[in-house]
Coordinates of C-alpha atoms in Angstrom, one line a residue:
X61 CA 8.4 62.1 140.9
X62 CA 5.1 63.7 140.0
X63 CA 4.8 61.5 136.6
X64 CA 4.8 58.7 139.5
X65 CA 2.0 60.4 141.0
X66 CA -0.1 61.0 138.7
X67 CA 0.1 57.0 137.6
X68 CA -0.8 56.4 140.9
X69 CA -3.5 58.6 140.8
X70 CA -4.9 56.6 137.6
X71 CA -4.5 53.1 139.2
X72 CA -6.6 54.3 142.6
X73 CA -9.7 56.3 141.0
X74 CA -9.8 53.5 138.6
X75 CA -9.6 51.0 141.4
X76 CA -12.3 52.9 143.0
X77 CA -14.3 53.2 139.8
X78 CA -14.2 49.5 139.5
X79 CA -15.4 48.9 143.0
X80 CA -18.4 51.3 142.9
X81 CA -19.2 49.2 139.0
X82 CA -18.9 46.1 140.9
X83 CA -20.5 47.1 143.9
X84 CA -23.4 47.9 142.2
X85 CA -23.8 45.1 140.2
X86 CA -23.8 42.6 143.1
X87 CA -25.5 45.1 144.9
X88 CA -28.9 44.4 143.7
X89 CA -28.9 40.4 143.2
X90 CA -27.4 40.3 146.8
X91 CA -30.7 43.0 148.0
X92 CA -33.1 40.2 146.4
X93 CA -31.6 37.6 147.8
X94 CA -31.3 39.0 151.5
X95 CA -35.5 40.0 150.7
X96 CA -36.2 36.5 149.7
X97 CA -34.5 34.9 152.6
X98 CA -36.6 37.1 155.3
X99 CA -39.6 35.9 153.0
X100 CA -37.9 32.0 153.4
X101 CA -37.4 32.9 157.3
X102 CA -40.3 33.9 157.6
X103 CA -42.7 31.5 156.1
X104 CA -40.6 29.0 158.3
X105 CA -41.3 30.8 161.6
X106 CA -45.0 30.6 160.3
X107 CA -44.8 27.0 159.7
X108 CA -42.8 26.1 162.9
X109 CA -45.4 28.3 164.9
X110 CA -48.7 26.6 163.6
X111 CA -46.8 22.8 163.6
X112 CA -46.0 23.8 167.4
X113 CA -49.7 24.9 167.6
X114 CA -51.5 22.4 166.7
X115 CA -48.9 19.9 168.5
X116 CA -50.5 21.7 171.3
X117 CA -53.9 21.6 170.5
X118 CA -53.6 17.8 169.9
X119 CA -52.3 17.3 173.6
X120 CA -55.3 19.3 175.1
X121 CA -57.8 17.6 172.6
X122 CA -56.4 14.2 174.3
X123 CA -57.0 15.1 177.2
X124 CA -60.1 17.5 176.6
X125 CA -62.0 15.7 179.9
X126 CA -59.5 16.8 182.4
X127 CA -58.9 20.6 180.3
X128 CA -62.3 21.6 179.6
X129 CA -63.4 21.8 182.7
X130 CA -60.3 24.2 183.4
X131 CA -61.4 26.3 179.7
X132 CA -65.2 26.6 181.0
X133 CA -64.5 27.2 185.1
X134 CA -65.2 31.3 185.6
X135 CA -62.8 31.1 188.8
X136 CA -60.0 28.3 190.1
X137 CA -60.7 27.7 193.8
X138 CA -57.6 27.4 195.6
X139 CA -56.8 23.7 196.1
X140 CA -59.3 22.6 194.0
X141 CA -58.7 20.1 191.8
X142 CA -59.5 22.2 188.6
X143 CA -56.7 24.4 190.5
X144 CA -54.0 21.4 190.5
X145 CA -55.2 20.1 186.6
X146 CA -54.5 24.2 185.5
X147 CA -51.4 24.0 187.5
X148 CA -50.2 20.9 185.8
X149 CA -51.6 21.7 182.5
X150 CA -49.6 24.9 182.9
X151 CA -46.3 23.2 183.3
X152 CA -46.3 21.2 180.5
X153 CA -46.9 24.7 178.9
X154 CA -43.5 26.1 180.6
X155 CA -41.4 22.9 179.6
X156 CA -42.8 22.7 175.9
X157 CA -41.5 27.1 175.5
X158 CA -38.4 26.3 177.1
X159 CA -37.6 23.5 174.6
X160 CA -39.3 25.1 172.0
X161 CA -38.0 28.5 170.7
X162 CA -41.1 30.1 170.9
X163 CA -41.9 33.9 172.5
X164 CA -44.9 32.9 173.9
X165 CA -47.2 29.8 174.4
X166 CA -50.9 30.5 175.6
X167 CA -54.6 28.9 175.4
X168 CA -57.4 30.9 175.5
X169 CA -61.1 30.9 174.8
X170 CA -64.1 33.1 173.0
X171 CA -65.8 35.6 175.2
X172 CA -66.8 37.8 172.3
X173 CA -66.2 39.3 168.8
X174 CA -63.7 41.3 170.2
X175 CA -62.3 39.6 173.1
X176 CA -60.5 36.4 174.5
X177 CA -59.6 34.9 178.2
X178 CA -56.7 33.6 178.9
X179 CA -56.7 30.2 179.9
X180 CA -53.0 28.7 179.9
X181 CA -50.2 30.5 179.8
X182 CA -46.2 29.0 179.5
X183 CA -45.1 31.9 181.6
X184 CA -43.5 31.9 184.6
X185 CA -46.1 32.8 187.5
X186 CA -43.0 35.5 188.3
X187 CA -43.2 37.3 185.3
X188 CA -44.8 40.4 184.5
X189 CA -45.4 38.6 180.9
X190 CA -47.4 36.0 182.4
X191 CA -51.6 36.0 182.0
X192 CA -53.6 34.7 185.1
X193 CA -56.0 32.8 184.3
X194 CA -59.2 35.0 183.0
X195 CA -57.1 37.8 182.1
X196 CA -58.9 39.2 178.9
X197 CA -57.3 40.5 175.7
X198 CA -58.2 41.7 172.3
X199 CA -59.1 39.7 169.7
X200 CA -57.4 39.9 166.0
X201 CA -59.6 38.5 162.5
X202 CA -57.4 35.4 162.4
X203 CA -57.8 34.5 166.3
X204 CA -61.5 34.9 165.7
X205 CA -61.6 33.1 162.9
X206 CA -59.8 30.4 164.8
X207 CA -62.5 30.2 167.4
X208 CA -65.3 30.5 165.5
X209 CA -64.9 28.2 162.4
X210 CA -62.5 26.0 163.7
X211 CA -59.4 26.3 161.5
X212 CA -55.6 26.8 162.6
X213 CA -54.3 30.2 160.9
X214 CA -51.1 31.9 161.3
X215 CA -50.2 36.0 160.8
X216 CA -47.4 37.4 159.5
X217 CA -45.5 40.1 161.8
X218 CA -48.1 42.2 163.4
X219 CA -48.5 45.1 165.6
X220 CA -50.8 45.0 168.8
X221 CA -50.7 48.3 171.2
X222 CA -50.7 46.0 173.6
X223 CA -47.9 43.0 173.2
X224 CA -45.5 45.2 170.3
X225 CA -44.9 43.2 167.2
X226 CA -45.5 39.5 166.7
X227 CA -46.1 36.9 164.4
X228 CA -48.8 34.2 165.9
X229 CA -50.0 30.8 164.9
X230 CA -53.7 29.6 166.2
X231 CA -54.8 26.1 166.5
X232 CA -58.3 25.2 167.8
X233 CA -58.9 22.9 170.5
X234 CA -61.7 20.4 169.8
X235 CA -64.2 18.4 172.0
X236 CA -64.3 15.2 169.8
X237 CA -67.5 14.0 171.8
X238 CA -69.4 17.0 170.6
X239 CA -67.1 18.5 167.6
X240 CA -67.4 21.6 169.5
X241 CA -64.3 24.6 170.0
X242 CA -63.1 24.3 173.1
X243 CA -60.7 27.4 172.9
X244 CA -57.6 27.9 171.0
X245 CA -53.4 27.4 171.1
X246 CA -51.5 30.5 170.5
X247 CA -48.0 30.3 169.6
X248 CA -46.1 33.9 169.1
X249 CA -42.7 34.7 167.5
X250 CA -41.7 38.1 168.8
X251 CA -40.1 40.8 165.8
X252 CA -36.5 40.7 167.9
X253 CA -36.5 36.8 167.7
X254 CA -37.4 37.4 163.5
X255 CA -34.5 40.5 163.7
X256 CA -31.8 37.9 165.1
X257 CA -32.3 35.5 162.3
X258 CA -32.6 38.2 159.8
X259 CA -29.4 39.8 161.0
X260 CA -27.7 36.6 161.1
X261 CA -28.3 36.2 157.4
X262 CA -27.6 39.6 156.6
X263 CA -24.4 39.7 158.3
X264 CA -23.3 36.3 156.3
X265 CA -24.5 38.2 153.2
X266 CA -22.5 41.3 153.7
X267 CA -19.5 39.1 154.5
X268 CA -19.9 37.3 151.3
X269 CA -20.5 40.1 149.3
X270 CA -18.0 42.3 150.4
X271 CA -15.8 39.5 149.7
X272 CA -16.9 38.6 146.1
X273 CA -16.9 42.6 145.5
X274 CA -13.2 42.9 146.4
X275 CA -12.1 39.2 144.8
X276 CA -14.2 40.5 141.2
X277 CA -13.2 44.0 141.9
X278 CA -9.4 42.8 142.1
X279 CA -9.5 40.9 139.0
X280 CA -10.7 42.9 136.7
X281 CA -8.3 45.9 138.1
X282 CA -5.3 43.0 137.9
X283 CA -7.1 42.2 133.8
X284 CA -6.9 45.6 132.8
X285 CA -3.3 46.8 134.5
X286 CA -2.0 44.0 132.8
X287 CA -4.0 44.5 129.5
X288 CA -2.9 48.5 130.2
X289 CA 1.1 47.3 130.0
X290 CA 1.2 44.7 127.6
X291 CA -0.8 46.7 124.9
X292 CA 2.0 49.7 125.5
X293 CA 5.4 47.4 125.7
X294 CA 7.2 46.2 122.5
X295 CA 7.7 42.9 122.4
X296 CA 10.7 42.6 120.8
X297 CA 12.9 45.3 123.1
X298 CA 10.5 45.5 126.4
X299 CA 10.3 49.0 126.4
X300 CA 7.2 50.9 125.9
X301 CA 5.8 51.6 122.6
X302 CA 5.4 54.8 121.0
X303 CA 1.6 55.2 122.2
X304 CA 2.7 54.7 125.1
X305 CA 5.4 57.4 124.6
X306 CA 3.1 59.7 123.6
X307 CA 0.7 59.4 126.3
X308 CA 3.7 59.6 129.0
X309 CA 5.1 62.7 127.0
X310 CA 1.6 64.9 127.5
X311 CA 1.8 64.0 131.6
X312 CA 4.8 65.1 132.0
X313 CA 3.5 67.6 129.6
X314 CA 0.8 69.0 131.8
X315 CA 2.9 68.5 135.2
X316 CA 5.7 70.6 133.7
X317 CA 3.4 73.4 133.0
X318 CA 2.0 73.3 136.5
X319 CA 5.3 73.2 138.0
X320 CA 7.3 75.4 135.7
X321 CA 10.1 73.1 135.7
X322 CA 11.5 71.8 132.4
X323 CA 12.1 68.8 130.9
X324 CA 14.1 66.9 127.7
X325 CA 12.8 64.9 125.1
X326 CA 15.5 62.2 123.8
X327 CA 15.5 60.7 120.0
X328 CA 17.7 57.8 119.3
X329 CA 18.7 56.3 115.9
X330 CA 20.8 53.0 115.4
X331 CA 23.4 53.9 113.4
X332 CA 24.6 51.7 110.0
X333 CA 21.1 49.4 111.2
X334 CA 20.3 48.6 107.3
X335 CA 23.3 47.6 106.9
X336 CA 23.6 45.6 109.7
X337 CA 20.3 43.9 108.9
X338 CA 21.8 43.2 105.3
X339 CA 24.4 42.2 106.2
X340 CA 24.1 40.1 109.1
X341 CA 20.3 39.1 109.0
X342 CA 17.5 39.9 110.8
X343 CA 17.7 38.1 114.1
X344 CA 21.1 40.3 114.3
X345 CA 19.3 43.3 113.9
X346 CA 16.7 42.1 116.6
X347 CA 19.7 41.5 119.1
X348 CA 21.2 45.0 118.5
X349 CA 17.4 46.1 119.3
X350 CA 17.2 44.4 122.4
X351 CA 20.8 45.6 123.8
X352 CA 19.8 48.9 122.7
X353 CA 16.5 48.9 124.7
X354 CA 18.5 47.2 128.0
X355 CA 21.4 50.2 127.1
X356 CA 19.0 52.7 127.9
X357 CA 17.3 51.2 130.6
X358 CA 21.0 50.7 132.5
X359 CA 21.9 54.5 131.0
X360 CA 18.6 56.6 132.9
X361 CA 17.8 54.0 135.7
X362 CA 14.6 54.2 134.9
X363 CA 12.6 51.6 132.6
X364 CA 9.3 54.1 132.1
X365 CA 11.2 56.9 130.6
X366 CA 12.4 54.6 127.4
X367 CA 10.4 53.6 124.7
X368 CA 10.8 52.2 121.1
X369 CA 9.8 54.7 119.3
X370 CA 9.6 52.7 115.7
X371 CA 12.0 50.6 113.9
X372 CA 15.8 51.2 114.5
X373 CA 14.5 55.0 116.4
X374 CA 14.1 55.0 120.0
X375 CA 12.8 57.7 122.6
X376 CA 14.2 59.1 126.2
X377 CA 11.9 61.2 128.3
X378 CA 13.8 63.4 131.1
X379 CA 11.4 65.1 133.4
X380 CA 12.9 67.8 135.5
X381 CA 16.1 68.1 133.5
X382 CA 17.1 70.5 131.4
X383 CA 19.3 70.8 128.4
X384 CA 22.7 71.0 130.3
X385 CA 21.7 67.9 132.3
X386 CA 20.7 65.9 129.5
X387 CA 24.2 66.2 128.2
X388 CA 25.5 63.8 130.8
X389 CA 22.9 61.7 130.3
X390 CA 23.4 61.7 126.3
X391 CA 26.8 60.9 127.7
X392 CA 25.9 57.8 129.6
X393 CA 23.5 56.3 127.0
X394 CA 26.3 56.7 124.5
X395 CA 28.7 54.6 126.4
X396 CA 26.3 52.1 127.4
X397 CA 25.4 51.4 123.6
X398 CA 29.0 51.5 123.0
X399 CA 29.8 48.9 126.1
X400 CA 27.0 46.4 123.8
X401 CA 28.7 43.2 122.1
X402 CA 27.1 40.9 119.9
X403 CA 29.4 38.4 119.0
X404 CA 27.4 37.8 115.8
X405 CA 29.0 41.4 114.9
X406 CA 32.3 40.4 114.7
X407 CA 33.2 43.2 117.0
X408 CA 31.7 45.9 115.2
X409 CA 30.7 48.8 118.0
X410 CA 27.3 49.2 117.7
X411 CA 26.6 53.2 118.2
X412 CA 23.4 55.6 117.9
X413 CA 22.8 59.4 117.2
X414 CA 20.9 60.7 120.0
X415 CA 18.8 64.2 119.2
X416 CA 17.3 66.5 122.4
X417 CA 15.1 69.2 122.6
X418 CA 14.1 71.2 126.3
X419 CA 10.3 71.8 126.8
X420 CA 10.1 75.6 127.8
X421 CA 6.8 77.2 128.5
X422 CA 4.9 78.1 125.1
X423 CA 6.6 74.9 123.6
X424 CA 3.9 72.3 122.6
X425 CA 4.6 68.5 122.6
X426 CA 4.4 68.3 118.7
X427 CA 6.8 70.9 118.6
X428 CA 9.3 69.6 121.5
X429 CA 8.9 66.4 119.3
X430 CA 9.8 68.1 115.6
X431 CA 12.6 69.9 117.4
X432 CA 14.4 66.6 118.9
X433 CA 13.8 64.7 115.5
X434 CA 15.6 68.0 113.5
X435 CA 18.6 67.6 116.7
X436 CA 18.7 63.8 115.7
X437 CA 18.8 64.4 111.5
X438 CA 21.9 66.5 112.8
X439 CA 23.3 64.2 114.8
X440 CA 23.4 61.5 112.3
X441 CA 24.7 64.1 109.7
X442 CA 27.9 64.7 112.0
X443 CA 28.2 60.9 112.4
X444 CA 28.7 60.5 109.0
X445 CA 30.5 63.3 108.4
X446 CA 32.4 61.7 111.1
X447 CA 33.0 58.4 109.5
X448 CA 34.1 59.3 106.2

């Protein structure tokens, strides 16, 4: 039915209004915490890279008589034995990268301001990544300050024309005999290691947060569906209450217009209710309430079309129907809330005057309501005409 539709249509945009809210919220905490894990990942890399370093550096610096001679040689001669100590030097190099993590593991040493030679390298002889010995390369500040004065340093992620985008730890290698700088220990990260680790965070991240969107976003969409229904059914009968009458009576209002198709508004009255009240207390009066309420509900198939309406008066929406229809329907609701025993009653029939009035185009829902409650204040004047 389109009354059904439009419901729907109100429980999904408002499900999706929720999610965007929600979305937004975590949206931003989960942004600063994906930027201060890179930060975390980063300072990490840094501090693996320059502890890897100087690990390095300490190795050489033990055994500065056998590498300095390697660091200050212009040329290797084949089969000489500054050839063999490079060649050895160099595969502790290879082992210690393929343990290690690390893009690339190198030595080199000061030429000038602007350039370094290559001494070591961890590269396979193979590769085209691999720097023969006395291969030159540009010099960054930190590299040159690592040579110059001595101290390890460590970039962040870097560009060079050359290499792409690394971050690099430097740790000097010192003659202890004469305090002076041998060379230096580079140690690079490359960006697609860094990406990998970021992305692994960032996928966990996404996971999580798409998971706490939907769990919050569900909640508060279950919270206020349930907040929606209870604050529009009567407790007493189960139905809905008059509010909620009111707004179901302007949708199928609106959809009635669109679709030209009419439909009938229902007013019920208990009939003889004071008197049953007086008579037979309170909690009577509440049963005949509640068998009134399930009456209709068994009468129209159909529990969002009743609603208490106030007191002993209760209300019966019929979309699509008009005014010829509704007279079997009247006809049902009657027997049903004839069919009701309360043994309480004494087996007094419990009956109700029932009023209707047709929506037709021009008709306004204040009016369709003032014309069913005029039909019902006839109805109840017949029934007591009837009784006497």
């Amino acid at each position: 039915m389109p009354i059904k539709r439009q419901i729907k249509a109100w429980k999904r945009n408002l499900f999706m209004l929720l999610l965007l809210v929600v979305g937004a919220s975590v949206a931003t905490p989960v942004y600063y915490i994906f930027s201060r894990t890179q930060t975390i990942i980063t300072e990490e890399t840094q501090s693996k890279a320059i502890n890897l370093a100087a690990a390095m550096s300490a190795f050489l610096s033990y055994n500065i008589e056998s590498y300095r001679p390697v660091s200050d040689a212009e040329i290797l001669v084949e089969g000489s034995d500054l050839e063999r100590s490079y060649l050895a030097f160099n595969e502790v190099f290879r082992q210690v990268k393929k343990q290690s993590d690390a893009t690339f593991i190198y030595t080199s040493k000061y030429l000038d301001d602007q350039t370094s030679v290559f001494v070591l390298d961890g590269e396979s002889p193979a590769s085209v990544l691999f720097s023969p010995f006395g291969s030159r390369d540009s010099m960054d500040t930190l590299e040159l300050e690592t040579l110059v004065l001595g101290v390890a340093t460590v970039t962040g992620l870097a560009d060079d024309s050359v290499w792409g985008t690394y971050l690099s730890a430097y740790a000097p290698i010192i003659d202890n005999r004469d305090k002076t700088v041998v060379g230096l220990v580079g140690v690079d990260y490359s960006k697609d290691h860094m990406l990998v680790r970021y992305r692994r965070v960032g996928w966990i991240l996404i996971s999580s947060f798409t998971f706490f969107t939907l769990l919050i976003t569900l909640a508060l969409y279950v919270l206020i569906i349930t907040i929606q229904d209870r604050s529009g059914i009567d407790e007493l009968t189960r139905l809905s209450t008059k509010r909620a009458m009111m707004k179901s009576l302007r949708m199928v209002f609106s959809e009635a217009r669109k679709s030209n198709l009419n439909f009938v508004l229902c007013m019920l009255d208990v009939n003889s209710f004071k008197a049953i009240n007086d008579t037979y207390g309170h909690p009577v009066g509440d049963s005949v309430l509640r068998c009134i309420g399930r009456a209709l509900i068994q009468a129209t198939s159909n529990t969002k079309a009743c609603f208490r309406y106030g007191g002993d008066e209760f209300a019966v929406i019929l979309p699509e129907t008009t005014l010829l229809q509704a007279q079997e329907m009247k006809k049902y609701m009657e027997e049903e809330i004839g069919a009701i025993t309360i043994p309480e009653l004494k087996g007094m029939k419990i009956s109700a005057s029932i009023g209707m009035a047709e929506w037709l185009p021009g008709i306004t829902v204040e009016t369709l309501i003032d014309l069913a409650d005029k039909d019902l204040y006839v109805q109840k004047q017949k029934q007591k005409k009837a009784a006497l």
